[in-house]
XYZ file of C-alpha atoms in Angstrom:
665
model
C 89.906 113.316 178.011
C 93.114 113.508 178.730
C 95.125 116.698 179.518
C 96.370 116.973 175.805
C 93.112 116.078 173.805
C 91.939 119.275 176.276
C 94.605 121.274 175.152
C 93.370 119.970 170.907
C 89.873 120.697 171.369
C 90.668 124.364 173.128
C 93.394 125.575 169.966
C 90.650 124.616 167.471
C 87.383 125.466 168.765
C 87.146 128.194 167.591
C 88.676 126.517 163.724
C 85.938 124.727 160.842
C 87.987 121.965 160.902
C 84.858 121.166 164.975
C 82.297 120.101 162.276
C 84.526 116.477 161.827
C 84.826 116.929 166.166
C 80.486 116.832 166.019
C 79.820 114.717 163.199
C 82.719 112.407 164.408
C 80.388 112.730 168.003
C 77.141 111.907 166.377
C 78.366 109.172 164.842
C 79.764 107.068 168.197
C 76.723 107.637 169.520
C 74.608 106.484 166.817
C 76.911 103.162 167.068
C 76.198 102.936 170.430
C 72.782 102.869 169.929
C 72.591 100.367 166.813
C 70.765 104.006 164.599
C 71.961 102.928 161.462
C 69.980 104.753 159.498
C 71.068 107.036 161.143
C 75.041 105.957 160.488
C 76.891 107.608 158.190
C 80.006 104.216 158.214
C 80.678 103.109 154.750
C 83.890 100.554 155.876
C 86.832 99.703 156.585
C 90.334 100.464 154.947
C 91.751 97.536 153.048
C 94.561 98.438 150.814
C 96.019 102.254 152.110
C 99.245 104.257 149.882
C 99.830 107.496 149.112
C 98.163 108.465 146.020
C 95.157 105.045 146.095
C 93.502 103.674 148.839
C 91.222 100.388 148.103
C 88.126 100.668 151.036
C 86.021 97.495 152.288
C 82.773 97.972 152.473
C 79.530 96.394 152.840
C 75.641 96.564 151.416
C 73.863 97.637 154.353
C 76.417 100.130 154.765
C 75.914 101.739 151.098
C 72.290 101.521 151.464
C 71.582 103.778 154.801
C 73.875 106.402 153.121
C 72.240 106.186 150.221
C 74.276 104.643 148.061
C 78.037 105.476 147.138
C 78.323 106.431 143.260
C 81.298 106.691 141.628
C 83.364 110.378 141.847
C 81.794 110.535 144.654
C 83.756 111.761 147.936
C 84.698 109.620 151.664
C 86.514 110.661 154.403
C 88.862 109.060 156.255
C 89.589 109.335 159.890
C 91.169 107.578 162.242
C 90.330 105.315 165.233
C 92.074 107.243 167.509
C 90.946 110.706 166.888
C 89.572 111.834 170.389
C 93.409 111.408 170.982
C 94.994 113.531 168.195
C 94.998 116.867 166.156
C 91.305 116.452 164.365
C 91.919 116.122 160.496
C 90.868 113.969 157.615
C 91.534 112.784 154.149
C 89.680 113.020 152.068
C 89.043 110.003 149.154
C 87.422 110.136 146.066
C 85.390 106.633 145.163
C 86.752 105.636 141.252
C 85.788 101.931 140.623
C 85.110 98.392 142.032
C 87.695 96.611 143.722
C 88.133 93.075 144.189
C 89.219 91.766 146.970
C 90.903 88.631 148.808
C 88.309 86.628 147.971
C 86.671 87.628 144.585
C 86.862 84.144 143.426
C 85.235 82.192 146.423
C 82.495 84.877 146.302
C 82.086 83.540 142.888
C 81.799 80.610 143.346
C 79.629 80.424 145.289
C 76.826 83.041 143.156
C 77.694 80.209 140.686
C 76.541 77.215 142.851
C 73.199 79.107 143.937
C 72.817 79.981 140.460
C 73.107 76.528 139.350
C 70.661 74.968 141.973
C 68.065 77.688 141.037
C 68.315 78.346 144.679
C 65.360 79.788 146.123
C 66.755 81.521 149.279
C 69.806 82.459 151.306
C 70.988 81.626 154.344
C 71.809 84.224 156.534
C 75.245 83.277 156.719
C 75.787 83.116 153.753
C 73.965 86.720 153.176
C 76.260 88.091 155.115
C 79.021 86.351 153.285
C 78.306 88.003 149.312
C 76.775 91.317 150.692
C 80.111 92.903 151.072
C 82.457 94.350 148.528
C 85.342 96.680 148.392
C 85.856 100.015 146.057
C 89.217 101.766 144.404
C 89.700 104.849 145.861
C 91.608 108.455 144.597
C 93.472 109.767 147.765
C 92.340 113.792 147.098
C 94.145 115.341 150.245
C 93.775 116.218 153.351
C 92.028 118.884 155.277
C 93.220 119.540 158.711
C 93.874 123.086 161.126
C 96.450 126.075 160.112
C 99.504 124.852 162.523
C 101.053 128.412 162.189
C 96.345 129.963 162.314
C 94.903 127.054 164.433
C 90.897 129.094 163.797
C 91.555 128.293 159.606
C 91.012 125.328 157.850
C 93.955 124.463 155.721
C 94.062 121.765 153.263
C 96.996 119.885 151.032
C 96.791 117.709 148.092
C 99.066 115.181 150.223
C 98.624 112.993 153.523
C 101.537 113.606 156.294
C 101.589 109.286 157.001
C 100.176 106.206 156.202
C 99.935 103.783 158.787
C 98.366 100.029 158.949
C 94.791 99.487 156.681
C 93.165 98.673 160.548
C 93.698 102.340 162.346
C 91.027 103.928 159.967
C 87.195 104.476 159.837
C 86.164 105.377 156.327
C 82.795 107.796 155.969
C 80.264 109.186 153.841
C 79.828 113.793 154.737
C 76.531 114.125 156.362
C 75.894 117.922 154.498
C 77.969 119.765 156.624
C 80.683 117.778 156.101
C 80.293 117.365 152.198
C 79.975 121.829 152.314
C 83.506 122.377 154.233
C 85.396 119.587 151.495
C 83.681 122.081 148.737
C 83.077 125.247 149.851
C 85.486 126.553 152.701
C 89.225 126.790 150.441
C 86.150 129.433 148.063
C 88.295 132.844 148.543
C 85.857 134.959 151.131
C 85.897 137.725 149.088
C 83.154 138.256 146.090
C 81.656 134.863 146.614
C 78.898 134.010 144.289
C 76.638 130.691 143.758
C 76.692 128.808 140.818
C 75.775 124.793 141.467
C 74.440 122.526 143.164
C 77.534 119.685 144.739
C 75.497 116.812 142.328
C 78.307 113.596 142.750
C 76.317 111.251 139.705
C 73.517 111.912 137.298
C 71.717 109.170 137.948
C 68.739 111.016 140.954
C 67.696 107.863 142.014
C 68.053 107.595 145.661
C 68.293 103.981 147.523
C 67.159 105.321 150.506
C 64.341 106.861 151.585
C 66.322 110.378 152.167
C 66.681 112.550 149.553
C 69.677 113.477 147.267
C 71.552 116.415 148.946
C 71.422 120.371 147.365
C 75.049 121.153 148.853
C 75.460 124.976 146.998
C 79.195 125.116 145.647
C 80.286 128.423 145.421
C 82.382 130.411 143.925
C 84.842 133.158 143.969
C 84.392 135.709 141.154
C 88.112 137.009 142.059
C 89.563 133.806 140.699
C 88.013 134.192 137.371
C 89.948 138.500 137.780
C 92.244 137.639 135.595
C 92.444 134.430 135.010
C 91.965 131.687 131.835
C 88.492 129.993 132.642
C 87.903 127.698 129.309
C 83.942 125.621 129.304
C 84.610 121.866 127.187
C 81.678 120.410 126.563
C 79.755 119.000 123.249
C 77.191 122.052 121.871
C 73.756 122.290 123.044
C 74.774 121.050 127.053
C 75.662 124.236 129.169
C 78.684 125.627 127.951
C 76.637 128.890 127.312
C 74.526 128.775 130.189
C 77.665 128.817 132.573
C 79.129 131.569 130.984
C 76.354 133.880 131.300
C 76.535 132.753 135.733
C 80.291 133.951 135.434
C 79.522 137.317 134.006
C 76.187 138.101 136.141
C 78.366 136.903 139.218
C 81.210 139.358 137.252
C 78.000 142.340 137.223
C 76.352 141.821 140.955
C 80.032 142.030 143.118
C 81.003 144.944 141.242
C 77.686 146.791 141.345
C 79.255 149.295 144.655
C 83.179 149.866 142.633
C 83.179 148.592 138.881
C 85.739 147.580 139.566
C 85.513 145.095 136.125
C 85.626 145.788 132.671
C 83.437 142.358 130.054
C 84.023 142.258 126.767
C 81.249 139.722 125.557
C 82.508 138.513 122.026
C 78.820 137.397 120.871
C 78.787 135.031 117.356
C 75.003 133.874 117.968
C 73.734 137.010 119.972
C 72.102 134.728 123.583
C 73.807 137.599 125.333
C 73.425 140.842 123.417
C 69.093 140.223 122.776
C 65.791 138.790 124.721
C 64.842 134.542 124.447
C 62.841 131.987 125.238
C 65.692 130.488 127.141
C 66.317 132.759 129.841
C 63.623 134.035 130.541
C 62.605 136.214 128.203
C 65.922 138.380 129.266
C 68.955 138.764 128.268
C 72.847 139.724 130.066
C 71.707 143.113 128.673
C 68.740 143.313 128.903
C 68.433 142.625 132.586
C 71.063 145.387 133.678
C 71.207 148.093 131.890
C 72.227 150.174 133.255
C 75.757 148.351 133.179
C 75.160 146.862 129.708
C 76.822 148.255 126.086
C 75.607 146.784 122.816
C 77.455 146.613 119.421
C 75.696 145.871 116.575
C 76.290 144.509 113.148
C 72.792 144.885 111.908
C 70.230 146.240 114.912
C 67.602 144.903 115.358
C 64.651 146.436 116.344
C 63.255 145.447 119.618
C 67.908 145.172 121.439
C 69.393 148.953 121.668
C 72.741 149.033 120.254
C 75.892 151.004 118.754
C 76.813 150.380 115.440
C 79.784 148.373 114.796
C 81.379 148.304 111.224
C 85.160 148.142 110.141
C 87.225 150.692 107.939
C 88.017 148.836 105.436
C 91.166 150.974 104.525
C 93.274 151.031 107.989
C 93.386 147.262 108.134
C 93.736 146.289 104.270
C 95.141 142.465 104.971
C 92.551 141.570 107.282
C 89.208 143.421 104.916
C 90.612 142.333 102.232
C 90.085 138.100 103.699
C 86.441 139.934 105.092
C 86.179 141.056 101.295
C 87.317 137.447 99.764
C 84.879 135.169 102.068
C 81.623 137.360 101.632
C 81.916 136.198 97.618
C 82.401 132.540 98.658
C 79.916 133.478 100.572
C 77.523 134.311 97.473
C 79.236 132.582 94.865
C 80.968 134.728 93.024
C 83.481 132.899 91.817
C 84.896 133.703 88.347
C 88.764 133.067 87.482
C 89.258 137.078 87.599
C 86.978 136.955 91.383
C 88.675 134.606 92.563
C 92.439 136.067 92.058
C 91.008 139.132 93.340
C 89.716 137.094 96.320
C 93.331 135.404 96.554
C 95.348 138.473 97.130
C 97.772 139.020 99.839
C 97.499 142.183 101.317
C 100.437 143.968 103.630
C 98.794 145.360 106.488
C 99.786 149.176 107.438
C 101.845 148.011 109.979
C 104.170 145.030 108.276
C 104.951 148.279 105.216
C 105.521 150.861 107.896
C 107.795 148.416 109.986
C 110.211 147.708 106.578
C 112.952 149.877 105.306
C 112.079 152.497 103.779
C 113.609 152.552 100.236
C 111.322 149.501 100.077
C 108.412 150.252 100.897
C 107.322 151.335 97.440
C 105.610 148.040 95.781
C 103.896 146.916 98.821
C 101.839 150.349 99.037
C 101.566 150.393 95.644
C 99.303 147.119 96.193
C 97.545 148.929 99.336
C 96.806 152.147 96.627
C 95.568 149.508 94.496
C 92.810 147.882 97.255
C 92.061 151.533 97.991
C 91.445 152.235 94.655
C 89.429 149.510 93.634
C 86.492 150.644 97.631
C 86.474 153.986 95.994
C 85.281 152.803 92.639
C 83.053 150.548 94.751
C 82.202 153.048 96.179
C 83.924 152.754 99.839
C 83.809 156.394 101.882
C 87.244 157.639 103.694
C 88.484 160.580 105.066
C 91.852 161.216 102.546
C 93.130 163.315 105.289
C 92.608 160.561 107.246
C 94.307 158.171 105.245
C 97.286 160.657 104.823
C 97.728 160.129 108.641
C 98.739 156.286 108.530
C 101.885 157.440 107.561
C 101.768 155.093 103.703
C 105.053 156.853 102.579
C 108.679 156.006 101.069
C 111.628 156.916 99.682
C 109.592 158.321 95.980
C 105.955 157.633 97.419
C 103.850 160.077 98.298
C 100.081 159.530 99.861
C 98.221 158.121 96.409
C 100.726 158.381 94.444
C 101.949 155.175 93.083
C 105.175 155.808 91.562
C 105.297 154.699 88.060
C 108.633 156.115 86.219
C 107.296 159.149 83.595
C 108.150 155.740 80.296
C 105.725 154.105 82.036
C 103.455 156.575 82.204
C 103.098 157.834 78.438
C 102.524 154.514 77.707
C 99.793 154.277 79.782
C 97.740 157.692 78.376
C 99.470 156.974 75.204
C 101.523 160.707 75.456
C 104.481 161.106 73.461
C 107.631 162.980 74.424
C 106.891 165.956 73.948
C 103.004 166.581 75.446
C 102.536 167.595 79.429
C 101.936 164.594 81.405
C 98.734 164.343 83.969
C 99.768 165.474 87.183
C 101.366 162.472 89.216
C 98.024 161.176 91.758
C 97.556 163.283 94.858
C 93.641 162.436 95.840
C 92.112 159.413 95.524
C 90.411 159.314 92.485
C 93.228 160.321 90.657
C 94.656 157.522 91.739
C 92.180 156.227 90.638
C 91.598 156.896 87.333
C 95.693 157.146 86.710
C 95.431 152.423 87.657
C 92.545 152.558 85.426
C 94.554 153.410 82.598
C 97.414 150.877 83.696
C 94.825 147.800 84.042
C 93.650 149.171 80.744
C 97.516 148.732 79.156
C 98.145 146.013 80.640
C 95.416 143.594 79.150
C 96.371 144.428 75.837
C 100.022 144.465 76.468
C 102.349 141.530 77.417
C 103.368 142.175 80.983
C 106.972 141.219 80.323
C 108.621 143.897 79.288
C 107.164 145.896 82.387
C 110.416 146.510 84.013
C 111.191 149.100 86.761
C 113.817 151.047 87.324
C 116.079 148.400 88.743
C 114.896 146.336 86.329
C 112.604 143.881 88.151
C 108.827 143.037 87.006
C 107.047 145.584 88.372
C 103.687 143.783 88.787
C 102.842 140.514 90.485
C 100.260 138.241 89.947
C 98.996 140.128 92.433
C 98.956 142.774 92.002
C 97.253 141.807 87.943
C 94.642 140.726 89.739
C 94.121 143.351 91.770
C 94.061 145.355 87.831
C 92.467 142.972 86.644
C 88.892 143.251 89.309
C 89.297 147.776 89.178
C 88.731 147.455 86.002
C 88.138 143.543 83.913
C 86.693 143.948 80.705
C 83.583 144.706 79.942
C 80.693 143.235 80.441
C 82.322 142.073 84.391
C 81.134 143.893 87.775
C 84.458 144.347 88.624
C 84.822 146.682 92.117
C 80.115 147.439 91.786
C 79.592 144.043 93.602
C 81.207 144.812 96.578
C 78.707 147.263 97.321
C 76.675 144.850 99.141
C 79.304 144.848 101.839
C 79.717 148.802 101.912
C 76.563 148.303 104.983
C 79.675 146.481 106.770
C 81.999 150.320 106.409
C 82.789 153.376 108.364
C 85.418 155.451 107.708
C 84.927 156.838 111.400
C 85.455 152.589 112.551
C 87.919 153.194 113.970
C 86.761 155.128 116.871
C 84.764 152.162 118.519
C 87.492 150.490 120.290
C 88.831 153.835 121.831
C 85.096 153.855 122.817
C 84.646 150.194 123.638
C 87.656 150.835 126.418
C 86.388 153.879 127.984
C 83.630 151.742 128.963
C 85.502 148.521 129.862
C 87.112 151.361 132.707
C 84.321 152.224 133.802
C 83.185 149.205 134.825
C 80.168 148.726 131.483
C 79.865 145.547 130.104
C 80.442 145.444 126.496
C 78.553 143.190 123.925
C 79.706 142.585 120.653
C 76.748 141.383 118.651
C 78.730 139.271 115.914
C 75.773 136.935 115.241
C 75.433 136.542 111.010
C 79.092 137.649 110.723
C 81.125 135.528 108.939
C 84.330 133.676 110.217
C 86.087 135.985 109.014
C 84.372 139.475 110.610
C 84.812 137.566 113.933
C 87.766 136.712 113.366
C 88.252 140.343 112.546
C 86.692 141.724 115.942
C 87.419 139.878 117.797
C 91.693 140.535 117.204
C 91.743 143.981 117.435
C 90.252 144.431 120.264
C 91.942 142.130 121.478
C 95.363 144.279 120.188
C 93.316 147.015 121.376
C 93.086 146.088 125.378
C 95.548 144.066 126.196
C 97.611 147.474 124.837
C 94.967 149.128 127.079
C 95.879 147.447 129.875
C 100.189 146.983 129.330
C 100.014 150.328 129.148
C 97.758 151.437 132.781
C 100.895 148.777 134.133
C 103.381 151.039 132.819
C 101.780 153.855 134.311
C 100.640 152.210 138.069
C 97.455 153.407 136.855
C 96.208 149.711 136.975
C 95.768 149.806 140.596
C 91.908 147.376 141.137
C 90.019 147.573 137.808
C 90.107 144.560 135.292
C 88.665 143.374 131.757
C 87.645 139.843 131.397
C 87.213 138.609 127.600
C 84.419 136.304 126.764
C 85.528 133.588 123.960
C 82.007 131.447 121.938
C 84.087 128.549 119.702
C 87.393 129.308 120.565
C 88.537 126.947 118.553
C 86.748 129.682 115.510
C 89.505 132.933 116.691
C 92.632 130.903 119.162
C 95.746 130.176 116.399
C 96.203 126.354 115.970
C 98.669 124.412 118.814
C 101.590 125.630 117.277
C 105.510 127.304 118.417
C 104.490 131.318 117.825
C 103.752 132.539 121.416
C 103.731 135.603 119.952
C 99.311 135.847 118.991
C 97.438 138.601 121.232
C 95.936 135.422 122.584
C 99.611 133.541 123.588
C 101.011 136.457 125.656
C 96.806 136.970 127.120
C 98.442 133.106 128.593
C 101.744 134.507 129.237
C 101.395 138.081 130.370
C 97.261 138.332 131.002
C 97.798 138.139 134.762
C 99.710 140.852 135.260
C 98.142 143.032 133.623
C 94.648 142.774 135.239
C 93.230 140.706 131.958
C 90.945 137.266 132.025
C 89.357 135.427 129.905
C 86.898 132.926 130.074
C 86.867 130.801 126.686
C 84.342 128.316 125.188
C 84.690 125.070 122.454
C 84.159 121.403 121.826
C 87.184 120.401 121.650
C 90.328 120.759 124.616
C 92.211 119.653 121.725
C 91.797 122.586 119.836
C 93.392 124.904 121.355
C 96.614 126.065 121.891
C 98.488 123.598 124.569
C 100.292 127.064 125.876
C 96.579 128.284 126.542
C 95.355 125.292 127.815
C 98.953 124.603 129.998
C 98.273 128.599 131.568
C 94.443 128.009 132.817
C 93.119 128.121 136.120
C 89.562 127.071 135.451
C 87.713 124.593 134.253
C 83.994 123.573 133.380
C 84.471 120.213 131.599
C 79.896 118.727 130.482
C 79.932 115.438 128.459
C 83.037 114.811 125.919
C 82.356 112.054 123.453
C 85.857 111.738 122.812
C 88.076 109.144 124.354
C 91.968 111.595 122.225
C 89.813 114.412 124.385
C 89.501 113.784 127.891
C 92.232 112.338 127.408
C 94.270 115.490 125.640
C 92.383 116.863 129.330
C 93.999 114.878 132.034
C 97.004 114.027 130.170
C 97.771 119.165 130.723
C 96.173 119.196 133.883
C 96.316 116.628 135.969
C 93.346 117.279 138.757
C 90.798 115.837 135.882
C 93.073 112.547 135.359
C 90.897 109.163 137.028
C 87.251 110.433 136.158
C 87.172 110.750 132.589
C 84.577 107.794 132.059
C 82.201 109.750 133.799
C 82.835 113.057 131.453
C 82.198 111.016 128.405
C 79.113 108.974 130.373
C 77.149 111.316 131.889
C 75.124 114.041 128.944
C 73.210 116.154 131.115
C 72.363 119.171 130.354
C 74.163 121.518 133.241
C 75.537 118.886 134.757
C 79.341 119.852 134.547
C 83.053 119.217 136.252
C 84.248 122.130 138.323
C 88.040 123.437 138.895
C 89.227 127.469 140.204
C 91.614 128.985 141.092
C 89.719 127.920 144.689
C 89.571 124.470 144.568
C 91.861 121.995 144.507
C 90.049 118.928 143.224
C 87.362 118.687 140.874
C 84.127 119.441 141.329
C 80.300 117.960 140.236
C 77.796 120.397 139.160
C 74.432 120.917 138.870
C 75.066 124.747 137.565
C 71.735 126.073 138.026
C 70.165 128.040 134.896
C 70.656 130.763 133.733
C 66.803 132.824 134.491
C 67.296 136.306 135.503
C 65.401 139.527 136.815
C 65.427 143.191 135.918
C 67.210 144.414 138.382
C 64.333 145.146 141.583
C 62.256 143.047 140.578
C 61.385 139.551 142.829
């Protein structure tokens, strides 16, 4: 060893790259001793560029290392390795390639089979067993020049020299562990599965397939966006559970992350056989709280309810969805279900002088709820501030002439007081409903000469007091179980639990899509506002919130230009406010493009559509080149993983989530 080699060896003796130096030394000794069964050498370089390489290899080499499947990792090492700073270039096998002799080889095969030769002479056999493989150049591992005790990875290579100056090896377990796990952040690490470069489990040699643990850092998910893509029943939810449990385990002491889970199938809140008869909740009882729409006897939970009065725009959609689900579709019901109610926020943002009409529409909706038996605290409704230049809380502000007409009272008689309670509002609107159904509405004009009611107003009045024999508001009574006048308090309670580092699971099993969207949106907005306020007041510190969305395509807006919604804001500003999200869906193309672009972590199982795979690789270049593998592999839990720590896609078999209660072995 010359003086330069001694200096380089001394400088990097504490660097993980020393594993490579040991590996190359072993390989050289195996070659000298002709121990071909231990040798990891696979061939030489035929062509080399900055992005791709073509290597030549032989059947005995491939068999000795157990096969070289598509997607497997190889390392390229300079011939004069002992004279330079130790480093290697990482290659990923993409396909079989042609060689300069491919046509001659095919001709030889043709002649052999035509003549039906029983044996091949050793010289011909030696010629035929050589072939070539195409590889992607993923980057290079080397000692960090500024910190020689640390390993560094670059997505490019520093130089390309003549192809004959390199050797290609199949890495052993220690090198594979270095390749897969050395770049992962040290803090909050957890093993999530085993390296699996191919779906086939059959090895070409007597050696068993390697089981290299694949590690992730939970820090990579905190404040970041994580996507789960793949067909149903192929392991997306299983990986989500592994991440949830990893978060709980890694923050056991600090308790610096709160998790909010929108559980549309009840699989995270309730025990089931596939998870060893435990759920995330039952395995972590002290740190998990369940809110359920429908209480299950075996699962402790808090009630999850809607306040139908305070969110008229969203709850109107929920009522319409449930009416449709129950098959209630007569003309007046359909007209009611199609009515558009403004949100209270929208009304309060309009000019004070133009609020009367939208407030009146909300009052009609309130009257229907009141008549149906939906309870409320009228004092709380008054605090919402629904007043205008003319309207005072429950007064729909009909002019005197119209009020006398609907009450059938002459000019000499005293009119009833304008409504000041919900009961009085119901009575006045019922009188108005009778009037519009028995008289032409063309003459119903407001003081400014405009029509008093639009079609939505008329549909609401008709539903409030329909013709004899029709149920009207009574048919809504079966939905009272989803309502609570104190429902607004649960948002505050959930935010407090998240601040305490608890995992809150919303059991939305059997709920309609409308109800799921409602809870997802109001809680997502509440979390965003809460974290934003902490950011503004400089109290965020090291606390994070992680949100979990199943069937995300039903929740997130499609690919449009609206970047003001809460989910788009998560994509743009979530990291700043320490908000992370894990979303699962079968179709990458259904997710807002802006959200996909901002997503840092990916777990991709089987996708059956080329369009879906292309959409993925178009927005995340790391998946380019492995599209065919994603299309073909269908084993549950077999994922292609890319995290914030990893610079290239790692194929892995995720562990099966089988939790145990704390303290159990």
